[in-house]
Short mmCIF file of C-alpha atoms and ligand atoms in Angstrom, two decimals:
data_model
loop_
_atom_site.label_atom_id
_atom_site.label_comp_id
_atom_site.label_asym_id
_atom_site.label_seq_id
_atom_site.Cartn_x
_atom_site.Cartn_y
_atom_site.Cartn_z
CA MET S 1 -20.49 -17.37 3.71
CA GLU S 2 -22.38 -16.67 1.08
CA GLN S 3 -25.34 -14.98 3.07
CA ILE S 4 -22.76 -13.40 4.73
CA PHE S 5 -21.05 -12.01 1.69
CA SER S 6 -24.46 -11.03 0.34
CA ARG S 7 -25.04 -8.96 3.19
CA ILE S 8 -21.71 -6.90 3.26
CA VAL S 9 -22.81 -6.07 -0.32
CA GLN S 10 -26.62 -5.53 0.20
CA ARG S 11 -26.02 -2.85 3.16
CA ASP S 12 -23.12 -0.93 1.10
CA PRO S 13 -24.06 -2.04 -2.16
CA GLU S 14 -21.68 0.79 -3.91
CA GLN S 15 -18.36 -0.15 -1.97
CA LYS S 16 -17.21 -2.72 -5.18
CA GLU S 17 -13.34 -2.18 -4.29
CA PHE S 18 -14.85 -3.45 -0.66
CA HIS S 19 -16.02 -5.72 -1.50
CA GLN S 20 -13.74 -7.36 -3.99
CA ALA S 21 -11.22 -7.12 -0.74
CA VAL S 22 -13.55 -8.84 1.36
CA HIS S 23 -14.49 -11.69 -1.18
CA GLU S 24 -10.65 -12.72 -1.96
CA VAL S 25 -10.39 -12.99 2.29
CA MET S 26 -13.13 -14.25 2.45
CA GLU S 27 -12.87 -17.25 -0.16
CA THR S 28 -9.33 -18.61 1.10
CA VAL S 29 -10.08 -18.41 4.62
CA ARG S 30 -13.05 -21.12 4.26
CA PRO S 31 -10.73 -24.02 5.25
CA VAL S 32 -10.12 -22.22 8.34
CA LEU S 33 -14.15 -22.02 9.09
CA ASP S 34 -14.40 -25.42 8.48
CA ARG S 35 -11.82 -26.30 11.16
CA ASN S 36 -12.80 -23.68 13.37
CA PRO S 37 -16.83 -23.99 13.86
CA GLU S 38 -17.31 -22.41 16.76
CA TYR S 39 -16.25 -19.27 14.77
CA ARG S 40 -19.22 -19.45 13.62
CA GLN S 41 -21.54 -18.54 16.03
CA LEU S 42 -19.41 -16.01 17.04
CA ALA S 43 -19.78 -14.55 13.76
CA VAL S 44 -16.03 -13.83 13.34
CA LEU S 45 -16.44 -13.12 9.54
CA GLU S 46 -19.32 -10.17 10.37
CA ARG S 47 -17.27 -8.93 12.71
CA VAL S 48 -13.65 -8.40 11.00
CA THR S 49 -15.53 -7.56 7.94
CA GLU S 50 -17.28 -4.69 9.78
CA PRO S 51 -15.43 -1.46 10.66
CA GLU S 52 -15.02 -0.78 14.46
CA ARG S 53 -15.37 3.53 13.40
CA VAL S 54 -16.05 5.30 10.42
CA ILE S 55 -14.99 9.27 10.59
CA MET S 56 -16.23 11.72 7.23
CA PHE S 57 -15.58 14.94 7.74
CA ARG S 58 -16.13 18.00 5.68
CA VAL S 59 -12.63 19.92 5.55
CA PRO S 60 -12.95 23.24 3.88
CA TRP S 61 -10.32 25.21 2.61
CA MET S 62 -9.05 28.36 0.89
CA ASP S 63 -6.70 28.93 -2.32
CA ASP S 64 -4.08 30.93 -3.08
CA GLN S 65 -7.02 33.22 -5.01
CA GLY S 66 -8.72 33.28 -2.27
CA GLN S 67 -11.90 30.79 -3.17
CA VAL S 68 -13.25 28.25 -0.72
CA HIS S 69 -13.46 24.70 -1.57
CA VAL S 70 -14.69 21.82 0.11
CA ASN S 71 -13.57 17.78 0.35
CA ARG S 72 -14.14 15.34 1.96
CA GLY S 73 -11.80 13.30 4.82
CA PHE S 74 -11.85 10.04 6.40
CA ARG S 75 -10.37 8.27 8.83
CA VAL S 76 -11.46 4.16 9.22
CA GLU S 77 -10.70 2.41 12.38
CA MET S 78 -10.85 -1.39 10.79
CA ASN S 79 -9.58 -3.60 13.67
CA SER S 80 -7.70 -3.00 17.05
CA ALA S 81 -7.37 -6.45 18.38
CA ILE S 82 -3.73 -6.06 18.15
CA GLY S 83 -2.71 -2.54 18.77
CA PRO S 84 -3.38 0.87 17.95
CA TYR S 85 -4.98 1.63 14.51
CA LYS S 86 -2.16 1.48 11.82
CA GLY S 87 -2.43 2.38 8.22
CA GLY S 88 -1.90 5.70 5.43
CA LEU S 89 -3.73 8.64 4.61
CA ARG S 90 -4.23 8.90 0.61
CA PHE S 91 -4.82 11.95 -1.23
CA HIS S 92 -6.38 11.39 -4.55
CA PRO S 93 -9.07 12.07 -6.48
CA SER S 94 -10.59 8.89 -6.80
CA VAL S 95 -10.67 8.64 -2.93
CA THR S 96 -14.12 7.08 -1.49
CA LEU S 97 -15.47 5.39 1.12
CA SER S 98 -15.05 2.10 -0.42
CA ILE S 99 -11.28 2.28 -1.00
CA ILE S 100 -10.76 3.80 2.02
CA LYS S 101 -12.32 0.62 3.52
CA PHE S 102 -11.07 -1.60 1.38
CA LEU S 103 -7.29 -0.39 2.21
CA ALA S 104 -8.21 -0.65 6.02
CA PHE S 105 -9.04 -3.98 5.85
CA GLU S 106 -6.15 -4.42 3.79
CA GLN S 107 -3.99 -3.09 6.34
CA VAL S 108 -5.71 -5.83 9.15
CA PHE S 109 -4.10 -8.22 8.08
CA LYS S 110 -0.85 -7.24 6.35
CA ASN S 111 0.00 -6.17 9.97
CA SER S 112 -0.65 -8.84 11.33
CA LEU S 113 1.68 -10.03 9.24
CA THR S 114 4.63 -8.00 10.25
CA THR S 115 4.96 -9.79 13.63
CA LEU S 116 4.54 -6.03 15.69
CA HIS S 117 1.61 -5.33 17.82
CA MET S 118 -0.53 -3.05 15.16
CA GLY S 119 -4.09 -2.85 14.47
CA GLY S 120 -5.44 -1.46 10.47
CA GLY S 121 -6.90 1.65 9.66
CA LYS S 122 -6.66 3.99 6.88
CA GLY S 123 -7.79 7.78 5.88
CA GLY S 124 -7.51 10.34 3.33
CA SER S 125 -9.44 12.53 1.47
CA ASP S 126 -10.90 13.56 -2.30
CA PHE S 127 -8.15 16.36 -2.34
CA ASN S 128 -5.93 16.76 -5.19
CA PRO S 129 -2.69 17.90 -4.01
CA LYS S 130 -1.30 17.98 -7.91
CA GLY S 131 -0.87 21.41 -9.59
CA ARG S 132 -1.76 23.01 -6.39
CA THR S 133 1.10 25.17 -4.52
CA ASP S 134 2.83 24.12 -1.02
CA SER S 135 0.92 26.70 0.80
CA GLU S 136 -2.82 25.82 -0.51
CA VAL S 137 -1.02 22.24 0.24
CA MET S 138 -0.38 23.43 3.43
CA ARG S 139 -3.74 25.38 3.87
CA PHE S 140 -5.68 21.95 3.16
CA CYS S 141 -3.58 19.46 5.55
CA GLN S 142 -4.78 22.16 8.20
CA SER S 143 -7.60 21.91 7.72
CA PHE S 144 -7.78 18.61 7.67
CA MET S 145 -5.50 17.70 10.49
CA ALA S 146 -8.36 20.00 12.58
CA GLU S 147 -10.54 17.12 12.49
CA LEU S 148 -8.36 14.04 12.72
CA SER S 149 -6.79 15.23 15.12
CA ARG S 150 -10.16 14.84 17.71
CA HIS S 151 -9.93 10.82 16.83
CA ILE S 152 -5.80 9.86 16.61
CA GLY S 153 -3.20 9.45 18.90
CA PRO S 154 0.54 7.73 19.58
CA ASN S 155 -1.86 4.50 21.83
CA THR S 156 -4.97 4.64 19.33
CA ASP S 157 -4.08 5.48 15.73
CA VAL S 158 -1.22 6.40 14.09
CA PRO S 159 -1.93 7.39 9.96
CA ALA S 160 1.00 8.14 7.78
CA GLY S 161 1.39 8.26 4.68
CA ASP S 162 0.16 7.24 1.07
CA ILE S 163 -0.66 8.80 -2.35
CA GLY S 164 -0.12 12.01 -2.09
CA VAL S 165 0.76 12.30 1.13
CA GLY S 166 5.03 12.50 1.13
CA ALA S 167 7.25 14.07 3.82
CA ARG S 168 6.00 17.61 2.70
CA GLU S 169 2.37 16.56 3.67
CA ILE S 170 3.45 14.72 6.53
CA GLY S 171 4.95 18.05 8.27
CA TYR S 172 2.15 20.19 8.31
CA LEU S 173 0.33 17.08 9.16
CA PHE S 174 2.35 16.83 12.20
CA GLY S 175 2.57 20.87 12.80
CA MET S 176 -0.71 21.18 12.91
CA TYR S 177 -1.56 18.08 15.36
CA LYS S 178 1.31 19.37 17.78
CA LYS S 179 -0.22 22.98 18.10
CA LEU S 180 -3.41 21.45 18.68
CA ARG S 181 -2.41 19.13 21.23
CA ASN S 182 0.42 20.89 22.44
CA GLU S 183 2.25 17.98 22.82
CA PHE S 184 5.54 16.09 20.34
CA THR S 185 4.54 12.58 20.66
CA GLY S 186 4.97 9.51 17.47
CA VAL S 187 1.20 10.22 16.51
CA LEU S 188 2.27 10.29 12.83
CA THR S 189 5.19 7.79 10.81
CA GLY S 190 6.87 8.70 7.93
CA LYS S 191 8.08 12.22 9.42
CA SER S 192 11.67 13.58 8.60
CA LEU S 193 14.81 12.72 10.31
CA SER S 194 15.75 15.78 12.27
CA TRP S 195 11.83 15.32 14.36
CA GLY S 196 11.71 12.04 14.94
CA GLY S 197 11.32 10.02 11.81
CA SER S 198 13.40 6.73 11.19
CA LEU S 199 16.06 5.83 8.62
CA ILE S 200 14.64 3.93 6.48
CA ARG S 201 11.12 4.77 6.23
CA PRO S 202 10.92 6.29 2.86
CA GLU S 203 12.86 3.08 1.32
CA ALA S 204 11.02 0.47 3.35
CA THR S 205 8.09 -0.30 1.27
CA GLY S 206 9.93 -0.57 -2.08
CA TYR S 207 13.03 -2.23 -0.62
CA GLY S 208 10.76 -4.65 1.04
CA VAL S 209 8.92 -5.77 -1.73
CA VAL S 210 12.31 -6.95 -3.58
CA TYR S 211 13.19 -8.48 -0.20
CA PHE S 212 9.81 -10.09 -0.47
CA ALA S 213 10.25 -11.60 -3.98
CA SER S 214 14.22 -12.34 -3.03
CA GLU S 215 12.64 -14.67 -0.71
CA MET S 216 10.21 -15.92 -3.07
CA LEU S 217 12.75 -16.73 -5.93
CA THR S 218 15.04 -18.08 -3.71
CA TYR S 219 12.48 -20.54 -2.01
CA ALA S 220 12.08 -21.79 -5.80
CA GLY S 221 15.80 -22.15 -6.66
CA GLU S 222 16.55 -19.18 -8.41
CA SER S 223 17.79 -15.23 -8.09
CA ILE S 224 16.71 -11.78 -8.51
CA GLU S 225 20.19 -11.15 -10.62
CA GLY S 226 19.72 -10.36 -14.13
CA LYS S 227 16.60 -10.49 -13.88
CA THR S 228 14.55 -7.88 -16.07
CA CYS S 229 11.52 -6.40 -14.19
CA LEU S 230 8.58 -4.32 -15.31
CA VAL S 231 7.90 -1.47 -12.25
CA SER S 232 4.59 0.70 -12.57
CA GLY S 233 3.94 3.79 -11.02
CA SER S 234 6.90 6.09 -10.02
CA GLY S 235 6.24 7.51 -6.61
CA ASN S 236 7.88 5.91 -3.67
CA VAL S 237 6.86 2.74 -3.41
CA ALA S 238 8.04 2.52 -7.19
CA GLN S 239 11.79 4.76 -6.76
CA TYR S 240 12.30 2.53 -3.92
CA THR S 241 11.70 -0.61 -5.65
CA CYS S 242 14.30 0.01 -8.60
CA GLU S 243 16.65 0.95 -6.12
CA LYS S 244 16.74 -2.44 -3.95
CA ILE S 245 16.40 -4.54 -8.18
CA LEU S 246 19.94 -2.57 -9.12
CA GLN S 247 21.47 -2.94 -6.22
CA LEU S 248 20.42 -6.77 -5.76
CA GLY S 249 21.85 -7.06 -9.98
CA GLY S 250 18.13 -6.83 -11.53
CA ARG S 251 17.43 -4.63 -14.10
CA VAL S 252 14.21 -2.00 -13.65
CA VAL S 253 13.09 -0.73 -17.48
CA THR S 254 9.76 0.79 -17.11
CA PHE S 255 8.08 3.74 -14.93
CA SER S 256 5.04 5.15 -14.99
CA ASP S 257 2.67 7.81 -13.96
CA SER S 258 -1.16 8.57 -14.33
CA SER S 259 -0.45 10.35 -18.07
CA GLY S 260 1.49 7.74 -19.25
CA TYR S 261 4.90 4.88 -19.14
CA VAL S 262 8.25 5.18 -20.21
CA PHE S 263 10.47 1.99 -21.89
CA ASP S 264 13.57 2.35 -21.38
CA GLU S 265 15.65 -0.45 -22.46
CA GLU S 266 19.13 0.06 -22.20
CA GLY S 267 17.65 -0.34 -18.04
CA ILE S 268 17.12 2.78 -15.86
CA ASP S 269 20.11 2.70 -13.61
CA GLN S 270 20.86 4.56 -10.40
CA GLU S 271 21.77 7.88 -12.07
CA LYS S 272 18.65 7.66 -14.14
CA LEU S 273 16.91 6.72 -10.61
CA GLU S 274 18.25 9.82 -9.34
CA PHE S 275 16.36 12.05 -12.20
CA VAL S 276 13.34 10.31 -11.49
CA LYS S 277 13.53 10.94 -7.64
CA GLN S 278 14.34 14.58 -8.09
CA LEU S 279 11.40 14.97 -11.58
CA LYS S 280 8.67 13.35 -8.83
CA ASN S 281 9.63 14.26 -5.34
CA ILE S 282 11.17 18.15 -5.82
CA ARG S 283 9.80 19.27 -8.90
CA ARG S 284 7.03 17.39 -9.20
CA GLY S 285 6.79 16.86 -12.75
CA ARG S 286 5.70 14.09 -15.34
CA ILE S 287 7.55 10.94 -16.33
CA ARG S 288 7.14 11.90 -19.46
CA GLU S 289 9.42 14.12 -19.19
CA TYR S 290 12.42 10.98 -18.99
CA CYS S 291 12.69 10.94 -22.31
CA ASP S 292 13.45 14.69 -22.52
CA LYS S 293 16.57 13.68 -20.64
CA TYR S 294 17.24 10.26 -21.87
CA PRO S 295 16.13 10.08 -25.73
CA GLN S 296 16.70 6.29 -26.16
CA ALA S 297 13.16 5.56 -24.07
CA VAL S 298 10.49 6.17 -25.09
CA TYR S 299 7.15 7.30 -23.96
CA ILE S 300 3.47 5.52 -24.66
CA GLU S 301 0.79 7.94 -23.55
CA ALA S 302 -2.29 6.33 -20.89
CA ASP S 303 -5.20 5.13 -23.50
CA PRO S 304 -8.05 3.94 -21.40
CA GLU S 305 -9.62 2.63 -24.30
CA LEU S 306 -7.08 0.23 -25.25
CA GLY S 307 -8.58 -2.22 -22.15
CA TYR S 308 -5.10 -3.24 -21.33
CA ASN S 309 -1.46 -1.48 -20.31
CA PRO S 310 1.35 -1.98 -22.95
CA LEU S 311 3.90 -1.35 -19.78
CA TRP S 312 2.99 -5.07 -18.96
CA THR S 313 3.46 -6.38 -22.65
CA HIS S 314 7.34 -5.95 -22.78
CA LYS S 315 9.42 -9.04 -22.13
CA ALA S 316 10.92 -9.52 -18.78
CA ASP S 317 11.22 -12.50 -15.98
CA CYS S 318 9.47 -10.06 -13.18
CA ALA S 319 6.66 -7.10 -12.42
CA MET S 320 6.51 -5.24 -9.64
CA PRO S 321 3.07 -3.50 -9.94
CA SER S 322 4.00 -0.15 -8.17
CA ALA S 323 1.00 2.30 -8.59
CA THR S 324 -2.78 2.19 -7.43
CA GLN S 325 -5.31 -0.73 -6.92
CA ASN S 326 -6.65 -2.98 -10.33
CA GLU S 327 -4.04 -1.59 -12.40
CA ILE S 328 -3.42 -5.51 -13.87
CA ASN S 329 -6.86 -6.91 -15.60
CA GLU S 330 -7.33 -10.31 -16.84
CA GLN S 331 -5.83 -9.10 -20.19
CA ASP S 332 -2.28 -7.45 -18.49
CA ALA S 333 -1.97 -10.80 -16.76
CA LYS S 334 -2.43 -12.94 -20.00
CA ASN S 335 0.01 -10.60 -21.53
CA LEU S 336 2.70 -10.55 -18.93
CA VAL S 337 2.64 -14.62 -19.16
CA ARG S 338 3.29 -14.40 -22.72
CA SER S 339 5.97 -11.87 -21.75
CA GLY S 340 7.64 -14.61 -20.16
CA VAL S 341 6.97 -13.24 -16.68
CA ARG S 342 7.10 -15.65 -13.52
CA LEU S 343 7.15 -13.83 -10.63
CA VAL S 344 4.83 -10.46 -10.01
CA CYS S 345 5.27 -9.17 -6.57
CA GLU S 346 3.08 -6.16 -5.61
CA GLY S 347 4.02 -3.24 -4.38
CA ALA S 348 0.43 -1.31 -4.82
CA ASN S 349 -2.21 -2.11 -2.62
CA MET S 350 -4.91 -4.52 -4.17
CA PRO S 351 -3.20 -3.99 -8.20
CA SER S 352 -4.35 -6.89 -9.30
CA THR S 353 -8.20 -7.85 -10.17
CA PRO S 354 -9.98 -11.17 -8.66
CA SER S 355 -9.21 -12.88 -12.70
CA ALA S 356 -5.38 -11.48 -13.07
CA ILE S 357 -4.99 -13.16 -9.89
CA ASN S 358 -6.65 -16.26 -11.25
CA ILE S 359 -4.61 -16.51 -14.71
CA PHE S 360 -1.21 -16.21 -12.45
CA LEU S 361 -2.16 -19.14 -10.07
CA GLU S 362 -3.23 -21.22 -13.21
CA GLU S 363 -0.19 -20.40 -15.08
CA GLY S 364 1.99 -20.93 -12.38
CA VAL S 365 3.31 -18.10 -11.89
CA LEU S 366 4.77 -16.85 -8.54
CA TYR S 367 2.20 -14.32 -7.21
CA GLY S 368 3.64 -12.17 -4.26
CA PRO S 369 -0.02 -10.98 -2.91
CA SER S 370 0.45 -7.02 -1.59
CA LYS S 371 -0.87 -7.56 2.21
CA ALA S 372 2.55 -9.65 2.40
CA ALA S 373 4.89 -8.11 -0.53
CA ASN S 374 4.09 -4.72 0.58
CA ALA S 375 4.10 -5.01 4.58
CA GLY S 376 8.01 -4.17 4.68
CA GLY S 377 6.56 0.35 4.96
CA VAL S 378 4.74 -0.19 8.04
CA ALA S 379 6.79 -2.62 9.59
CA VAL S 380 9.09 0.69 9.81
CA SER S 381 6.39 2.40 10.57
CA GLY S 382 6.02 0.17 13.56
CA LEU S 383 9.98 0.41 14.27
CA GLU S 384 9.25 4.08 14.10
CA MET S 385 6.69 4.09 16.93
CA ALA S 386 8.76 1.78 18.70
CA GLN S 387 11.77 4.19 18.66
CA ASN S 388 9.68 7.46 19.04
CA SER S 389 8.38 5.66 22.37
CA MET S 390 12.09 5.59 23.94
CA ARG S 391 12.92 9.18 22.34
CA LEU S 392 15.59 6.99 20.35
CA SER S 393 17.00 6.66 16.93
CA TRP S 394 18.46 3.62 15.49
CA PRO S 395 20.98 3.17 12.70
CA ARG S 396 20.53 2.49 9.59
CA GLU S 397 22.00 -0.76 9.22
CA GLU S 398 19.63 -1.70 11.96
CA VAL S 399 16.56 -0.56 10.81
CA GLU S 400 17.32 -2.47 7.54
CA GLY S 401 18.47 -5.03 9.25
CA ARG S 402 15.24 -5.81 10.96
CA LEU S 403 13.06 -4.68 7.77
CA LYS S 404 14.98 -7.66 5.78
CA GLN S 405 14.11 -10.03 8.81
CA ILE S 406 10.28 -9.10 9.37
CA MET S 407 10.54 -9.89 5.41
CA LYS S 408 11.84 -13.12 5.68
CA SER S 409 9.83 -13.74 8.45
CA ILE S 410 6.59 -13.44 6.69
CA HIS S 411 7.15 -15.14 3.56
CA ILE S 412 7.81 -18.24 6.21
CA THR S 413 4.83 -17.21 7.91
CA CYS S 414 3.19 -17.78 4.59
CA ILE S 415 4.36 -20.54 2.71
CA ASP S 416 3.44 -22.22 6.51
CA ALA S 417 -0.05 -21.18 6.55
CA ALA S 418 -1.03 -22.37 3.05
CA ALA S 419 0.32 -25.53 3.50
CA GLU S 420 -1.11 -26.27 6.57
CA TYR S 421 -4.19 -25.82 5.49
CA GLY S 422 -3.12 -27.94 1.91
CA MET S 423 -2.63 -25.25 -0.62
CA ASP S 424 1.71 -25.51 -0.76
CA GLY S 425 3.07 -22.34 -2.31
CA ASN S 426 0.10 -20.36 -2.56
CA TYR S 427 1.34 -17.19 -1.19
CA MET S 428 -2.40 -15.49 -1.04
CA ALA S 429 -3.45 -18.21 1.16
CA GLY S 430 -1.13 -18.39 2.88
CA ALA S 431 -1.10 -14.49 3.63
CA ASN S 432 -5.08 -14.26 4.63
CA ILE S 433 -4.77 -17.11 6.27
CA ALA S 434 -2.00 -16.36 8.47
CA GLY S 435 -3.34 -12.66 9.28
CA PHE S 436 -6.37 -13.49 9.77
CA VAL S 437 -5.81 -16.46 12.53
CA LYS S 438 -3.90 -13.76 14.82
CA VAL S 439 -6.06 -10.73 14.43
CA VAL S 440 -9.85 -13.31 14.68
CA ASN S 441 -8.45 -14.99 17.82
CA ALA S 442 -6.93 -11.71 19.26
CA MET S 443 -10.88 -10.87 18.80
CA LEU S 444 -11.67 -13.48 20.48
CA ASP S 445 -9.69 -14.04 23.70
CA GLN S 446 -10.49 -9.86 24.63
CA GLY S 447 -14.38 -10.74 24.38
CA LEU S 448 -17.25 -9.30 22.54
CA VAL S 449 -16.81 -5.62 22.46
P1 NDP T 1 3.15 7.84 -4.69
O1 NDP T 1 1.77 9.33 -4.64
O2 NDP T 1 4.07 7.98 -3.93
O3 NDP T 1 2.90 7.71 -6.02
C1 NDP T 1 2.13 6.62 -6.66
C2 NDP T 1 2.59 6.75 -7.80
O4 NDP T 1 0.66 5.65 -8.66
C3 NDP T 1 2.57 7.57 -9.07
O5 NDP T 1 3.28 7.63 -10.10
C4 NDP T 1 1.36 8.39 -9.72
O6 NDP T 1 0.82 8.71 -10.93
C5 NDP T 1 0.67 6.42 -9.72
N1 NDP T 1 -0.48 6.66 -9.92
C6 NDP T 1 -1.33 6.93 -8.91
N2 NDP T 1 -2.59 6.78 -9.07
C7 NDP T 1 -2.93 6.37 -10.11
C8 NDP T 1 -3.74 5.55 -10.95
N3 NDP T 1 -5.43 5.42 -10.91
N4 NDP T 1 -3.32 5.66 -12.32
C9 NDP T 1 -2.73 5.33 -12.86
N5 NDP T 1 -1.10 5.68 -12.21
C10 NDP T 1 -1.48 6.26 -11.08
O7 NDP T 1 2.57 7.05 -3.55
P2 NDP T 1 2.92 5.50 -3.35
O8 NDP T 1 3.96 5.20 -3.69
O9 NDP T 1 3.03 5.85 -1.91
O10 NDP T 1 1.74 4.23 -3.15
C11 NDP T 1 1.64 3.17 -4.53
C12 NDP T 1 1.53 2.36 -4.07
O11 NDP T 1 1.65 1.97 -2.97
C13 NDP T 1 -0.62 2.83 -3.11
O12 NDP T 1 -1.42 1.46 -3.80
C14 NDP T 1 -0.03 2.64 -2.29
O13 NDP T 1 -1.49 2.06 -1.39
C15 NDP T 1 0.62 1.40 -2.35
N6 NDP T 1 1.34 1.52 -0.56
C16 NDP T 1 2.06 2.61 -0.10
C17 NDP T 1 2.98 2.26 1.20
C18 NDP T 1 4.08 3.45 1.42
O14 NDP T 1 4.54 3.21 1.99
N7 NDP T 1 4.20 4.67 0.79
C19 NDP T 1 3.00 1.04 2.41
C20 NDP T 1 2.22 0.06 1.18
C21 NDP T 1 1.38 0.03 -0.12
P3 NDP T 1 0.67 10.19 -10.56
O15 NDP T 1 1.94 11.48 -10.71
O16 NDP T 1 0.18 10.49 -12.09
O17 NDP T 1 -0.52 11.05 -9.76
#
C-alpha cells in the first residue's frame, strides 16, 4: 500500500489535497484488502484512485469594461461504476486540479453511501464571482458551459452547485446548455423550482448534516435539543445547518466568511438567520454586517498569522464546520476539545486536517466525516434527477422524508461497516469501508474497463 501511495504522490507531486483524501481512505480500507487478497492482483486501489477522465479547458470571457479574462475550467469524471458521474461545480480563486480531484474522489464514496445510483465527479474554475456583476457572471457561465456541454448529459454526467455556484449560476449554465444542445433535460441539479428543480434541494446538505448529527447523538443516548453549536461559513450549507438545528431545539452562536466571523452569545434565531440569508444570497454582503444589525454580537477579523481560528475556541457542545477544506487544524481540534465540544459533524468537504481527526478520535469526540454527514445534498440531487426523468415534482414532505431516511440509512451503514472490521463507533472508517466496498465490487462486476 505504501508503494501504491508513493506512486500516486510521485506522479502528481503538487496535488496535496488529493493525496490527503486518498491517504485517509487507503489507511482505513487496509483491513478490507487484507480480507480480500484478490483485490491486490486486480489493482483495485490503483483503479479507484485514477480518474476515468480529466477535462481541463480555457474559459475566456469579457468583463463589463470590455477587458478579456482567461480562467481555467475543470471537470474530473472520477468513477462511473454505480451510475452517471455526479458532483458539484466550484467557482473560487483557490480552485486547482488537486482540489477538484480530491473533491471528485470523496464524491465517489459519498454517492455510494446514499443508496442511489450515482458515480462521482467534480468540476469548477478558478474564477472568482465575488464583486462581479450579474452580466459578468452570466458571460463567464456561458463560456464555461460552451466547453463543458460536450462532456455532460443527463445519463453521462450531471453537475450541481458548490462554493460560488448557487441558483444564479446554475440558471445561466442550464440556459447555455439548453441553447447549445436544443434539449430540456435534467443535466444539472439545484435548478429553480419552476424549471425542474426539487423542493428541499437548497436545504438538503445542511438539513442532512443535522439529521446525521442527531442520529449520532441518539445512538450515544443524547439529543441535539438544548445543545450549543459552532457553525462556520455563512453560505448554503451553513444557513440550512443553522435552520435545522433551530428546528430541533439547538442553539447556534457563530457564522463566518473568509474575512472573519461573528459570535452572538444570545443565539442566532430564525429572524437573524433570515437576515443572513438576505445578506449573503441577495445582497452578496459580508458577515461583518451582521453586527451592524445586531450590535450585541461581536465580529472578529480573520488572522491567518494566528495559526488557529478563534471561532473554534467558544464554549459549545457541537461543531459543524461548513466553509471549506482544512479549516480545522490540530490546534483548532485541541481548542474544540477544551471548549467542551463532544460532536463534530462536517458540512464542508474535508474541513478537518488528518491531525485534527486524530485528536477527535483519541479524545472520544463523536466525529461525523463529510462523506457521510454532508451526503444529503447529493442525495436530494439524485431525487431531483429521478423527478426530472418522470417529469413530475414530489411534495416537500415527501422529499424531506426521503432525505431523513437516507441519512438514517447512511448512519447505520457506517456503524455496521465499522463494526464488521472491528472499529466500532469509528464513523470515518465505516464511511470509507462501506463506500469503497460497494464501488470496487461494482467495478469488478463490469470487467477491466
Ligand atoms: P457557499 O459558496 O454557499 O458558501 C461558502 C461559505 O464558506 C462562505 O461563507 C464563504 O465565505 C466560506 N468560505 C469559502 N472559502 C473559504 C475559505 N477559503 N476560507 C474561509 N471561508 C471560506 O458554498 P456551500 O455552502 O455550498 O459550500 C460550503 C462547503 O460545503 C464546501 O466545502 C462544499 O464543498 C461543501 N458542500 C456543499 C454542498 C452543497 O450542496 N452546496 C454539498 C456537500 C458539500 P466567502 O463568502 O468569504 O467566500
